[in-house]
mmCIF file with all atom_site columns, C-alpha atoms in Angstrom:
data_model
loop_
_atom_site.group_PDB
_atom_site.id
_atom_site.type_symbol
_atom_site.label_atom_id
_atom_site.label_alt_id
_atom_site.label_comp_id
_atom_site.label_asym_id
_atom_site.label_entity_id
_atom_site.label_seq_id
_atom_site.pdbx_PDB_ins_code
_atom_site.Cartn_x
_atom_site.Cartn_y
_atom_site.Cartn_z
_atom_site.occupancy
_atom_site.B_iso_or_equiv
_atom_site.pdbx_formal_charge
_atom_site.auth_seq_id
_atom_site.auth_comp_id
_atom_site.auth_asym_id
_atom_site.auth_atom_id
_atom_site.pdbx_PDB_model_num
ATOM 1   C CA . UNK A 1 1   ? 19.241 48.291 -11.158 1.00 90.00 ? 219 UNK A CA 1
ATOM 2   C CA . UNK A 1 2   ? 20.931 49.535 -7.708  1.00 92.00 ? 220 UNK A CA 1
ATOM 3   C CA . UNK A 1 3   ? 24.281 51.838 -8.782  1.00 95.00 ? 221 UNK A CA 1
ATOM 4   C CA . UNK A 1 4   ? 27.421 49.711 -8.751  1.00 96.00 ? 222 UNK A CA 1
ATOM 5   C CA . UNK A 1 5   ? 30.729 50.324 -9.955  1.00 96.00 ? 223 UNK A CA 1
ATOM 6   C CA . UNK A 1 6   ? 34.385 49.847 -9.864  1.00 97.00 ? 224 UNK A CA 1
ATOM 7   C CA . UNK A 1 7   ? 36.747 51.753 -8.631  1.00 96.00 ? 225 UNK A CA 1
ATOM 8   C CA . UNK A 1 8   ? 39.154 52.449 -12.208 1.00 94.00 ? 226 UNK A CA 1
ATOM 9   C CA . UNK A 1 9   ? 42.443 51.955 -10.021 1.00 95.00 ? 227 UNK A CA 1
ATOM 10  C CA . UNK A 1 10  ? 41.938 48.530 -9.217  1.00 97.00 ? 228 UNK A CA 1
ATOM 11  C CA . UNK A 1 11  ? 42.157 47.821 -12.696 1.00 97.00 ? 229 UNK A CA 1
ATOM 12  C CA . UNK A 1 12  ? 46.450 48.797 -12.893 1.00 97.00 ? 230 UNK A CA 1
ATOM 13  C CA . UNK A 1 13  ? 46.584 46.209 -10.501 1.00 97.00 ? 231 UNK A CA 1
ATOM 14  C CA . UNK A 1 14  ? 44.832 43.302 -11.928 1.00 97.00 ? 232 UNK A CA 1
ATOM 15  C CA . UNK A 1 15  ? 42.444 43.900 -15.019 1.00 97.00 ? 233 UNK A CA 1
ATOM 16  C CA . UNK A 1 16  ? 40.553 41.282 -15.046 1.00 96.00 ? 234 UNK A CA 1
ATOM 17  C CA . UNK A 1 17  ? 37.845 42.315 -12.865 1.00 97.00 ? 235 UNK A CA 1
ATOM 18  C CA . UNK A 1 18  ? 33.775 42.566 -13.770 1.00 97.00 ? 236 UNK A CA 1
ATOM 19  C CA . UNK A 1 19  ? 30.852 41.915 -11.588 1.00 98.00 ? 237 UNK A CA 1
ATOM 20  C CA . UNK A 1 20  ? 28.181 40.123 -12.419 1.00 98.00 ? 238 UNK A CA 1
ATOM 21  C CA . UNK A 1 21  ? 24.941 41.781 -10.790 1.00 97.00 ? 239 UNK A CA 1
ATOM 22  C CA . UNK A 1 22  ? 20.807 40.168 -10.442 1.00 98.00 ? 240 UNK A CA 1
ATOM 23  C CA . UNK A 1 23  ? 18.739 42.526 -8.723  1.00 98.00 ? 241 UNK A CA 1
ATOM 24  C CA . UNK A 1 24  ? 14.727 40.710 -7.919  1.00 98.00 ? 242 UNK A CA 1
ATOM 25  C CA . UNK A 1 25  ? 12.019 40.524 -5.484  1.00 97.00 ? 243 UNK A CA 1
ATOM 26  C CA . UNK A 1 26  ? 11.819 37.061 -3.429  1.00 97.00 ? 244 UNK A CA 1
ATOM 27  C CA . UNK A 1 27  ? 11.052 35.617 -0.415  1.00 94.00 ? 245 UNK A CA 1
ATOM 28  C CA . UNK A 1 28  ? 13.827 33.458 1.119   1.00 93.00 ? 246 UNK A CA 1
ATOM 29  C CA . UNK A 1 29  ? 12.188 30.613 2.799   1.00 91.00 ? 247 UNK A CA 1
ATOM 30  C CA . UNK A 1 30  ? 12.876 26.865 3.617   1.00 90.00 ? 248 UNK A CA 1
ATOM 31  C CA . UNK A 1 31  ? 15.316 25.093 0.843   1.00 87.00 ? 249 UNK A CA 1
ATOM 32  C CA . UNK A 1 32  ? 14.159 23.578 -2.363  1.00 83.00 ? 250 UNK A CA 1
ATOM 33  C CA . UNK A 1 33  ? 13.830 19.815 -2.154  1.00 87.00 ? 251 UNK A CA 1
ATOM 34  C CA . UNK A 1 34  ? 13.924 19.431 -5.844  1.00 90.00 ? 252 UNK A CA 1
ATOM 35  C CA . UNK A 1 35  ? 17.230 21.699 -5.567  1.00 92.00 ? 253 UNK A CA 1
ATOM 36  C CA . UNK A 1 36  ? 19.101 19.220 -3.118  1.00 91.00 ? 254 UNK A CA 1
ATOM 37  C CA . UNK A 1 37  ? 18.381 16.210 -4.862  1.00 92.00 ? 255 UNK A CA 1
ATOM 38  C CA . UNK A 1 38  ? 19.495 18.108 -8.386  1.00 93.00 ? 256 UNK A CA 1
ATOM 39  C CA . UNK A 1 39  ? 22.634 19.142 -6.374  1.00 92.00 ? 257 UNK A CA 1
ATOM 40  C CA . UNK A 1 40  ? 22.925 15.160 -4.315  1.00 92.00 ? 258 UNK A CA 1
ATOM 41  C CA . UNK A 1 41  ? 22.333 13.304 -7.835  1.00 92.00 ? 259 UNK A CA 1
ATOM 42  C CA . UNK A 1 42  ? 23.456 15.259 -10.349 1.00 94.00 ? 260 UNK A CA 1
ATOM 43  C CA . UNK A 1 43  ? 26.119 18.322 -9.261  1.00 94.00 ? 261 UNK A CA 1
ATOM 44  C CA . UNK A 1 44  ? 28.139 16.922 -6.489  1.00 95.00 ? 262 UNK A CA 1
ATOM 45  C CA . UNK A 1 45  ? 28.906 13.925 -8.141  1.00 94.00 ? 263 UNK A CA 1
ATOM 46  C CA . UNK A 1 46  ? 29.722 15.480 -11.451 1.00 94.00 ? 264 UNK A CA 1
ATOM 47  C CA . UNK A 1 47  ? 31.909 18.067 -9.937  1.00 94.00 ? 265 UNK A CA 1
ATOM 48  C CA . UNK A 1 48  ? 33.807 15.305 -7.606  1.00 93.00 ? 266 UNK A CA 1
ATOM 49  C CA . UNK A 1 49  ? 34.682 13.593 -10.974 1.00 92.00 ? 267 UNK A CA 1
ATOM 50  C CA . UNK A 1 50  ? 35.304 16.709 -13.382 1.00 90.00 ? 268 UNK A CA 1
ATOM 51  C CA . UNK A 1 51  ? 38.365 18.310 -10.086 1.00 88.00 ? 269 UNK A CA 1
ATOM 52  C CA . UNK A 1 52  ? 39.925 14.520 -9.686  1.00 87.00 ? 270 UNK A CA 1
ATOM 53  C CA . UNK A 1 53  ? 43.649 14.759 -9.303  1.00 85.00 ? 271 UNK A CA 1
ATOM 54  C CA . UNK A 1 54  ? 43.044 18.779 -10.282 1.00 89.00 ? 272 UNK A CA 1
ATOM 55  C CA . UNK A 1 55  ? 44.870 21.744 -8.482  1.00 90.00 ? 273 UNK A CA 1
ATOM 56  C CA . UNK A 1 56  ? 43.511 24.505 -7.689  1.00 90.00 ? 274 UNK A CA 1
ATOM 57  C CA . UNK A 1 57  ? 45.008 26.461 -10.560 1.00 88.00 ? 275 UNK A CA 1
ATOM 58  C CA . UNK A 1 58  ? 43.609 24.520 -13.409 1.00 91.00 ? 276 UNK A CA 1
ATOM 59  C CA . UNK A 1 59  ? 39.604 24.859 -12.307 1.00 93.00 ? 277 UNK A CA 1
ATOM 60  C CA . UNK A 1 60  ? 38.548 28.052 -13.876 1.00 93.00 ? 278 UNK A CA 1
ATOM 61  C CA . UNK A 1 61  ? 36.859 30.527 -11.818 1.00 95.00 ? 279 UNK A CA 1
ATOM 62  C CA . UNK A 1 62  ? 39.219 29.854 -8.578  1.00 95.00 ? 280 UNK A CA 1
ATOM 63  C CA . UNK A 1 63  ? 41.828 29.868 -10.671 1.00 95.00 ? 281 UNK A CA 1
ATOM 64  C CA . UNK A 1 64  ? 41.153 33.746 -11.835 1.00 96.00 ? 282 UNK A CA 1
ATOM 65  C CA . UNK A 1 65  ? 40.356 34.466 -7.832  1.00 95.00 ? 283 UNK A CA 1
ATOM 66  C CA . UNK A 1 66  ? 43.597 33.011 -6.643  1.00 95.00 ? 284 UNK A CA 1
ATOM 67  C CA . UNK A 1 67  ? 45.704 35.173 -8.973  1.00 95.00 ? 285 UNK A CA 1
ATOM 68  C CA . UNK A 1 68  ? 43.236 38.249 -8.492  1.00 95.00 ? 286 UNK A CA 1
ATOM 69  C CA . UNK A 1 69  ? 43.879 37.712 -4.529  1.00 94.00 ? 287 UNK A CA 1
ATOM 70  C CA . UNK A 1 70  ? 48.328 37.161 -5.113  1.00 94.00 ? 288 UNK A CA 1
ATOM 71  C CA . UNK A 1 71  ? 47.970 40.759 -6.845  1.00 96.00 ? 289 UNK A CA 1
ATOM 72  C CA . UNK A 1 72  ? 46.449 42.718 -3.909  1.00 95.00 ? 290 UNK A CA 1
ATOM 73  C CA . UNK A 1 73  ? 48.372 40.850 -1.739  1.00 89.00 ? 291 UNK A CA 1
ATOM 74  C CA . UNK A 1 74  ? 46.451 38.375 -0.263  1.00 88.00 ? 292 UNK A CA 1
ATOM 75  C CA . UNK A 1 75  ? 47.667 34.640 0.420   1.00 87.00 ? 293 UNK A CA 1
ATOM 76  C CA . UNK A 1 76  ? 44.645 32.906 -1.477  1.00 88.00 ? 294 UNK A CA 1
ATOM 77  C CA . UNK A 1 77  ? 45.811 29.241 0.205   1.00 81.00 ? 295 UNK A CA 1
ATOM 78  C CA . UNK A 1 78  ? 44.865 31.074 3.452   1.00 83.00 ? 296 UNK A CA 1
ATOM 79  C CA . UNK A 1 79  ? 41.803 33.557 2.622   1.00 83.00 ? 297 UNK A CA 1
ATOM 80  C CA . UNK A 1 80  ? 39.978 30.803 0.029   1.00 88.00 ? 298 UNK A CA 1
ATOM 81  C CA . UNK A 1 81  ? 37.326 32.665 -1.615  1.00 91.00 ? 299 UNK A CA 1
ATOM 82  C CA . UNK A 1 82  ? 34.093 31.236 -1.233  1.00 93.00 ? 300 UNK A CA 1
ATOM 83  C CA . UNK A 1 83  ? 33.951 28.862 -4.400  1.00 95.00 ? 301 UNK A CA 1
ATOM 84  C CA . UNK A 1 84  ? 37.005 27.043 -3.247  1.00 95.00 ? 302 UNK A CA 1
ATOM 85  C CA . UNK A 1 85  ? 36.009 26.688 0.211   1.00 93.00 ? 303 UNK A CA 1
ATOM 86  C CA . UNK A 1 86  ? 32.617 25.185 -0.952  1.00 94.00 ? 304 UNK A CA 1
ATOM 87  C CA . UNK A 1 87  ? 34.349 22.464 -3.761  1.00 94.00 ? 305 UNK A CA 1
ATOM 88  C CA . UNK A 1 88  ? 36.573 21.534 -1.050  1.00 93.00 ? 306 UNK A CA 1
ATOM 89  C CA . UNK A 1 89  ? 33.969 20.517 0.754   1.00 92.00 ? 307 UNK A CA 1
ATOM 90  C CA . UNK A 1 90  ? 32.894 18.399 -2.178  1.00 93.00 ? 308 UNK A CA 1
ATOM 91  C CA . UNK A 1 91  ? 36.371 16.699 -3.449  1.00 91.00 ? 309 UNK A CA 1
ATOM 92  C CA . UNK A 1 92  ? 36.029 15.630 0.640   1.00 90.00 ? 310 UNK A CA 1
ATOM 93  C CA . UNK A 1 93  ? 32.765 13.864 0.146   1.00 88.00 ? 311 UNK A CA 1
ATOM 94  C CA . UNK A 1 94  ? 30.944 16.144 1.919   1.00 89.00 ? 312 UNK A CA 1
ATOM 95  C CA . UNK A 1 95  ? 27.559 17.664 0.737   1.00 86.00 ? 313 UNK A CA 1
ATOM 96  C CA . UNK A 1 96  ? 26.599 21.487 1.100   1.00 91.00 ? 314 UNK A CA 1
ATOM 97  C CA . UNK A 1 97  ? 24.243 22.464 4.056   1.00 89.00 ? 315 UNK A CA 1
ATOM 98  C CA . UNK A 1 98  ? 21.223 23.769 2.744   1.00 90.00 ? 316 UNK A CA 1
ATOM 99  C CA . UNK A 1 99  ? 20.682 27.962 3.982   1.00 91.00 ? 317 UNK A CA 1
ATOM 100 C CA . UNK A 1 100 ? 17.665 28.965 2.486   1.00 93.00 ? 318 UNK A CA 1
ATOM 101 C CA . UNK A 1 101 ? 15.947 29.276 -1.056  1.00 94.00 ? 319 UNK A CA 1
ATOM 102 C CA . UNK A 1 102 ? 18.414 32.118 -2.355  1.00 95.00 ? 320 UNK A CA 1
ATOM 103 C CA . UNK A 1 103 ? 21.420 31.162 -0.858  1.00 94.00 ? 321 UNK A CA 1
ATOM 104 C CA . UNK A 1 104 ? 21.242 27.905 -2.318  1.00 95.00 ? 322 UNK A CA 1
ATOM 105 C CA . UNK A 1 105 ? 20.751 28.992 -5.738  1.00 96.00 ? 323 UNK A CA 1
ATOM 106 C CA . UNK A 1 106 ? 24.338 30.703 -4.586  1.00 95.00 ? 324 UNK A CA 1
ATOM 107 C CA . UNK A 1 107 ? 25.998 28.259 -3.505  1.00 95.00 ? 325 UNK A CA 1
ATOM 108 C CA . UNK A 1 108 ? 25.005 25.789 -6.806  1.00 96.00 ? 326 UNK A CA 1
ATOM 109 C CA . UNK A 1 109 ? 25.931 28.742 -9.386  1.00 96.00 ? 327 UNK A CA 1
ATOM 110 C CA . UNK A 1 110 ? 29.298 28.888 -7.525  1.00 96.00 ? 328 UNK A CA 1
ATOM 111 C CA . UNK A 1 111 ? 29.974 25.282 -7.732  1.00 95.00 ? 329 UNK A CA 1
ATOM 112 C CA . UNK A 1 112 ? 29.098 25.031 -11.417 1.00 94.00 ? 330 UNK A CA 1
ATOM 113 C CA . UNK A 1 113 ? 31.067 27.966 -12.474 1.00 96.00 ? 331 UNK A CA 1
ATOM 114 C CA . UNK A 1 114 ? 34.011 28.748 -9.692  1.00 95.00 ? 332 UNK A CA 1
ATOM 115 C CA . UNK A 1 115 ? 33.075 32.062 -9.323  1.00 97.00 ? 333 UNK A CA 1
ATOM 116 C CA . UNK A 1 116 ? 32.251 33.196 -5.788  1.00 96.00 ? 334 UNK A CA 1
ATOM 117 C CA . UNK A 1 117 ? 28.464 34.615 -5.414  1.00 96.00 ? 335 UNK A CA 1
ATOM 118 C CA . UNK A 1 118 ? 26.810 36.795 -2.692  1.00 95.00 ? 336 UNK A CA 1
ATOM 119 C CA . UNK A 1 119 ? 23.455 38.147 -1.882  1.00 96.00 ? 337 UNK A CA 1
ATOM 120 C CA . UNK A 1 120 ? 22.614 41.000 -0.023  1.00 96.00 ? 338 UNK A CA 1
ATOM 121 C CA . UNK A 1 121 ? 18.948 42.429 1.304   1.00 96.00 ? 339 UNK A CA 1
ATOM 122 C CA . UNK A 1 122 ? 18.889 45.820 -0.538  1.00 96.00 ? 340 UNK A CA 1
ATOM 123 C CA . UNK A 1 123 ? 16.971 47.633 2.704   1.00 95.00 ? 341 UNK A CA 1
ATOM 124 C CA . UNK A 1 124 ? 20.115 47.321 4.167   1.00 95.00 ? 342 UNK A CA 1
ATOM 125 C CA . UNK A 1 125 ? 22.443 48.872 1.503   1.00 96.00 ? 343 UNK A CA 1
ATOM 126 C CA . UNK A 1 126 ? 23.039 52.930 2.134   1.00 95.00 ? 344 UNK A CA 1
ATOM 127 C CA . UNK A 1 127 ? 23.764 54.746 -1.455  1.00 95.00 ? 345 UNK A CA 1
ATOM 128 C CA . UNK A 1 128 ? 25.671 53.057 -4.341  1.00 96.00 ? 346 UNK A CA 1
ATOM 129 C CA . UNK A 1 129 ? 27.704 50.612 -4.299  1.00 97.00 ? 347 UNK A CA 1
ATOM 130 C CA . UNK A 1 130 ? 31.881 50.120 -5.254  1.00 97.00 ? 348 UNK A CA 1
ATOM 131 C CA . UNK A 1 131 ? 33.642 47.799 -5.165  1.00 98.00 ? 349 UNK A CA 1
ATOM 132 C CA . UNK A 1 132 ? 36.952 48.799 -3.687  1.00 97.00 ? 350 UNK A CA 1
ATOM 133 C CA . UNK A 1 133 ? 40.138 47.834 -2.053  1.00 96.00 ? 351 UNK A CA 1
ATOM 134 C CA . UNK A 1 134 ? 39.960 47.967 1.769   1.00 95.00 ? 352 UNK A CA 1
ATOM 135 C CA . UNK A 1 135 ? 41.890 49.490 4.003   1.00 92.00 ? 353 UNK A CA 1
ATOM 136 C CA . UNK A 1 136 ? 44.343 49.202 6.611   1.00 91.00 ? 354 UNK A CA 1
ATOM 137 C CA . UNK A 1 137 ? 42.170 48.362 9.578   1.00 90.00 ? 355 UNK A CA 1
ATOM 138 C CA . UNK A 1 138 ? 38.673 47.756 7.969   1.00 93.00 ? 356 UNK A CA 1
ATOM 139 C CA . UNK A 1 139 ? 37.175 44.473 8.260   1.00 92.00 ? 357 UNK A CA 1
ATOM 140 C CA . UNK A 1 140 ? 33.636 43.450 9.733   1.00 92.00 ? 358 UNK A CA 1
ATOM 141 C CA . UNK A 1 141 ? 32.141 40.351 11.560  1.00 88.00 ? 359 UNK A CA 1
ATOM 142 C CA . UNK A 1 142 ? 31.190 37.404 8.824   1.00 85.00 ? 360 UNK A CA 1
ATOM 143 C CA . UNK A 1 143 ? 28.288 35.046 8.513   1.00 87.00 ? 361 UNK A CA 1
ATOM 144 C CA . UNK A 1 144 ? 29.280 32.635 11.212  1.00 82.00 ? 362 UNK A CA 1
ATOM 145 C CA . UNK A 1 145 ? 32.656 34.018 11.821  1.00 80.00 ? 363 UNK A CA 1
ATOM 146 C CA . UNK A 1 146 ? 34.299 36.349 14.149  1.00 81.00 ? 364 UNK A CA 1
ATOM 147 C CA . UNK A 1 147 ? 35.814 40.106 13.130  1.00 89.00 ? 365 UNK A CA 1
ATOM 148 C CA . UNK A 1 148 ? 37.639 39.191 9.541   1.00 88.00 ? 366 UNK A CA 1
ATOM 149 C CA . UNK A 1 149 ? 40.264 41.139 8.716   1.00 90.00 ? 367 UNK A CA 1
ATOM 150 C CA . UNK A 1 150 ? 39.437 42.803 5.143   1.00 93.00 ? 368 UNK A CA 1
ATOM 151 C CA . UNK A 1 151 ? 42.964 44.872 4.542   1.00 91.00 ? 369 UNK A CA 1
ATOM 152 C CA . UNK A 1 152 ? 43.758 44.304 0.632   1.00 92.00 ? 370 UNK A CA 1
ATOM 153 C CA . UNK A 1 153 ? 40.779 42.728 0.002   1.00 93.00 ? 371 UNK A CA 1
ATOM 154 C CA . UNK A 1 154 ? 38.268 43.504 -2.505  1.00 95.00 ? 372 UNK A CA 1
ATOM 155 C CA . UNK A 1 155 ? 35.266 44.799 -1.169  1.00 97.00 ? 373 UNK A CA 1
ATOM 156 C CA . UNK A 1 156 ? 31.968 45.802 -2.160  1.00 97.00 ? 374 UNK A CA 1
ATOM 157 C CA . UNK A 1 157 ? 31.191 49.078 0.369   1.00 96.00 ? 375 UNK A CA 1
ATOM 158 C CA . UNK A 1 158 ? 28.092 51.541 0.349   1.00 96.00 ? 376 UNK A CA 1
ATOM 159 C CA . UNK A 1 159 ? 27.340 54.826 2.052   1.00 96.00 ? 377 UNK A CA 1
ATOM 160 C CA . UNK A 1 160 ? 27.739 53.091 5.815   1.00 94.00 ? 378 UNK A CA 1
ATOM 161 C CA . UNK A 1 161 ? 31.110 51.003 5.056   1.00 94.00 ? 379 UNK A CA 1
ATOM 162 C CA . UNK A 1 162 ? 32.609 47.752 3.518   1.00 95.00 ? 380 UNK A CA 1
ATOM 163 C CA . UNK A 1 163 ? 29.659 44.637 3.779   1.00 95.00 ? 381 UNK A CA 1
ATOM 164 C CA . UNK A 1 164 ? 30.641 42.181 1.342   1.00 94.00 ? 382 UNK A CA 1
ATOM 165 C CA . UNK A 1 165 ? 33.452 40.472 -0.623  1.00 95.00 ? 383 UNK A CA 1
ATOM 166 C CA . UNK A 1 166 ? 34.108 36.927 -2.706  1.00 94.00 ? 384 UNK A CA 1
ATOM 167 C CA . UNK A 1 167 ? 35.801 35.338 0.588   1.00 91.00 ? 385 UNK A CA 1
ATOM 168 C CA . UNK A 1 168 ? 33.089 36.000 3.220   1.00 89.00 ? 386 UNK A CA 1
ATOM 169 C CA . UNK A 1 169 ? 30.112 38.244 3.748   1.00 89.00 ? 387 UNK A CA 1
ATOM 170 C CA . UNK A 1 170 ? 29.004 40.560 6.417   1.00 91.00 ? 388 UNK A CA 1
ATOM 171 C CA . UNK A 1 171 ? 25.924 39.911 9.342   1.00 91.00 ? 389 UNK A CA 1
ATOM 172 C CA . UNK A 1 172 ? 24.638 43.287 8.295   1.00 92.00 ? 390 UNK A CA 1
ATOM 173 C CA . UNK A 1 173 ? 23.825 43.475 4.469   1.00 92.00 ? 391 UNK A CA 1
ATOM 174 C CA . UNK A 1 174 ? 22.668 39.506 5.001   1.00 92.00 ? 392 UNK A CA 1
ATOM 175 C CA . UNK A 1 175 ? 19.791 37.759 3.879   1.00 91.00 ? 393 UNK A CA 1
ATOM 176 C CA . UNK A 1 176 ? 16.801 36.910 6.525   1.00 88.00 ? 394 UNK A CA 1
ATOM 177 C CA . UNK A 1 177 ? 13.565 35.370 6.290   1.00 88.00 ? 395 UNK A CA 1
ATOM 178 C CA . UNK A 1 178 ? 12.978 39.283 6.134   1.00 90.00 ? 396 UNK A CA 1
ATOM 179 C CA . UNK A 1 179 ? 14.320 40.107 3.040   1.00 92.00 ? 397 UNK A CA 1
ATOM 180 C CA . UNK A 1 180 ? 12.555 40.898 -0.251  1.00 95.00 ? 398 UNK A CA 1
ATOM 181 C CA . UNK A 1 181 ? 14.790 43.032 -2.141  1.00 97.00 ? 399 UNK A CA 1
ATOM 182 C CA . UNK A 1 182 ? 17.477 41.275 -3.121  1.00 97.00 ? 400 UNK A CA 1
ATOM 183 C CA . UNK A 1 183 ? 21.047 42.128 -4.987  1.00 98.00 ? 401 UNK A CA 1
ATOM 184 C CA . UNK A 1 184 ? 23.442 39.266 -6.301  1.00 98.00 ? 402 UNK A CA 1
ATOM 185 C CA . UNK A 1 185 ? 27.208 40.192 -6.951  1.00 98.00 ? 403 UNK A CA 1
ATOM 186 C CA . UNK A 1 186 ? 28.864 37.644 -8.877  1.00 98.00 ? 404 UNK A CA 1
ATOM 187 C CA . UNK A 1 187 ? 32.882 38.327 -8.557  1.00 97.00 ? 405 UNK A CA 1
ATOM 188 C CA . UNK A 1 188 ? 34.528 36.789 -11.675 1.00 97.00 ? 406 UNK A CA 1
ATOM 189 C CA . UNK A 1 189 ? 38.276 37.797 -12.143 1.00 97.00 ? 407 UNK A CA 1
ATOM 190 C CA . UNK A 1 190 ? 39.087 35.937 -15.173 1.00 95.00 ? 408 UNK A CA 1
ATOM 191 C CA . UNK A 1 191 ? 38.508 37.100 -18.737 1.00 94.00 ? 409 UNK A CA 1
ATOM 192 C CA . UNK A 1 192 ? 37.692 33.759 -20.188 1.00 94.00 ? 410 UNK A CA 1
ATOM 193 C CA . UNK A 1 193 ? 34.725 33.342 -17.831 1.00 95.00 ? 411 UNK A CA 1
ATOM 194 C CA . UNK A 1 194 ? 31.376 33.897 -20.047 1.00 96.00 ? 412 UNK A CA 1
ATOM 195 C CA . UNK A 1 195 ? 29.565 36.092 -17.219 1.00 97.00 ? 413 UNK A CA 1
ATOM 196 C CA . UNK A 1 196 ? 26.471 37.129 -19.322 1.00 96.00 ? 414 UNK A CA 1
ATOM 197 C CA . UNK A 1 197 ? 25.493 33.762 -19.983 1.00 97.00 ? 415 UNK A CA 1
ATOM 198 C CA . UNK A 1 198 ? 26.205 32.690 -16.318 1.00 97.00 ? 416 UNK A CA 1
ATOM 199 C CA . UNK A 1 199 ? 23.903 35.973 -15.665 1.00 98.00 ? 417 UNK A CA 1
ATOM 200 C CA . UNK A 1 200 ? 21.472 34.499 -18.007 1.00 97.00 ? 418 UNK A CA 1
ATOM 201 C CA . UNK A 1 201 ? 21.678 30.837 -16.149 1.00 97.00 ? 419 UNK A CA 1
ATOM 202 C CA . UNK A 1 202 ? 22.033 32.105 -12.838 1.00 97.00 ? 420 UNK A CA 1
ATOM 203 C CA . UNK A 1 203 ? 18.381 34.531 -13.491 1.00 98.00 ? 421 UNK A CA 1
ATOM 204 C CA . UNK A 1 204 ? 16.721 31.418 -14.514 1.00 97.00 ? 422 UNK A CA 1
ATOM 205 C CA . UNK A 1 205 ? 18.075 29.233 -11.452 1.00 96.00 ? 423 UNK A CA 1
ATOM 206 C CA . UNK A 1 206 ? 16.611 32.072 -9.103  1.00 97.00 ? 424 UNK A CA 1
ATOM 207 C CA . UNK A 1 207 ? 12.585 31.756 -10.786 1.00 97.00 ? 425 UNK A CA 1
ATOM 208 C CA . UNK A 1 208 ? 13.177 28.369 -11.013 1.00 95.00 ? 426 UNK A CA 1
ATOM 209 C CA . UNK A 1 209 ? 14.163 27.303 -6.998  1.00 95.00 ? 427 UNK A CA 1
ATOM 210 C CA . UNK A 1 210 ? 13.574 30.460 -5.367  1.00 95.00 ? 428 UNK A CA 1
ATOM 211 C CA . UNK A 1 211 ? 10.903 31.821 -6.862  1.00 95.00 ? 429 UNK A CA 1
ATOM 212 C CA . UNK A 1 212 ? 12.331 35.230 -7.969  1.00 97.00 ? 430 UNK A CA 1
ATOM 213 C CA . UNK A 1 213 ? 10.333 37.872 -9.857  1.00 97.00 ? 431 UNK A CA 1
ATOM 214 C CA . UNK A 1 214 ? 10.978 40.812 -11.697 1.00 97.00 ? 432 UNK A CA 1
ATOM 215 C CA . UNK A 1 215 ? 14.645 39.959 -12.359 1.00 97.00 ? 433 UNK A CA 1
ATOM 216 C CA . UNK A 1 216 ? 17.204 42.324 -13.611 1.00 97.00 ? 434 UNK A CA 1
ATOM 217 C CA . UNK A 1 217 ? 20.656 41.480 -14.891 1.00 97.00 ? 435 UNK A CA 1
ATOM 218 C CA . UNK A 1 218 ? 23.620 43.441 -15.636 1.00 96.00 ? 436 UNK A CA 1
ATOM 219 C CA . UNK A 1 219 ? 27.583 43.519 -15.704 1.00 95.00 ? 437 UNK A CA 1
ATOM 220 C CA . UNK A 1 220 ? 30.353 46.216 -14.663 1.00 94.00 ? 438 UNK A CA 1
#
């Protein structure tokens, strides 16, 4: 397993911080068909029934992220991390646009659990990685998104500077057709959250719909 770790001084600030990490060889390619119908027929609908007349603070997973983002400093109803951003799109009646065979498999373990995922191509990763609080300043360009500013955010950083978080990832630790290698952070800031079983799920969702191989799974 790549080096990861936590930076002990985030933990005065909020505690409840562990990551979640899958580290495998696949081959990102065109999205699973039997994956969109399980997620048209089966997720979407149960998810748009289970958040009903729900806030935000009651649907575990975002609820942990919101409170994880207040403490740093962050205003989470205006930097959503991922998960909420995605099941707002479902409570609208919208579906999720299929990416690719990984990212998928990301974006259906985040709806099921509230817990924001991302996926990085390893050949693009300098030295360990930490997960840190950003500074004043630092901030990169996101997947589809313009220069975000990362300042109090927690980031995950390696030898050549910050390139992910649980609100938006960077263009250059991102998956491509390319990309074999692959590391999955799973950012869970809530201690009720059972992250080695969602480790265990999410390893068996990756074979299953992405075809992943040689899968390792840890926690920090």
């Amino acid at each position: 397993m790549h080096e990861i770790r936590i930076e002990r001084g985030l933990y005065a600030v909020y505690p409840e911080i562990r990551l979640g990490c899958l580290q495998f060889y696949a081959k990102p390619g065109p999205s699973s068909g039997e994956l969109s119908r399980f997620m048209e027929n089966d997720i979407l609908p149960r998810l748009r029934r289970e958040c009903a007349g729900k806030n935000w603070e009651e649907i575990p997973g975002i609820r942990g992220s919101r409170a994880a983002y207040r403490a740093f400093g962050r205003n989470p109803g205006r930097y959503r991390v991922s998960s909420e951003a995605l099941l707002r799109r479902v409570k609208r009646g919208e579906g999720i646009p299929p990416v690719n065979t990984v990212v998928d498999v990301n974006n259906m373990i985040s709806l099921q659990s509230g817990l924001s995922l991302g996926s990085y191509d390893l050949s693009r990763i300098k030295g360990a990685v930490r997960l840190r609080r950003a500074g004043a300043g630092e901030g990169y360009r996101g997947i589809g998104k313009d220069f975000l500013d990362m300042e109090n955010m927690l980031v995950l950083s390696d030898d050549e500077g910050i390139f992910g978080s649980s609100m938006s990832d960077s263009t250059r630790a991102m998956l491509t057709e390319d990309a074999r290698n692959i590391l999955t952070v799973i950012y869970c800031f809530e201690k009720e959250i059972p992250l080695d079983e969602l480790l265990c799920q999410a390893k068996a969702a990756f074979e299953k719909y992405a075809g992943a191989k040689d899968v390792e799974i840890g926690s920090v």
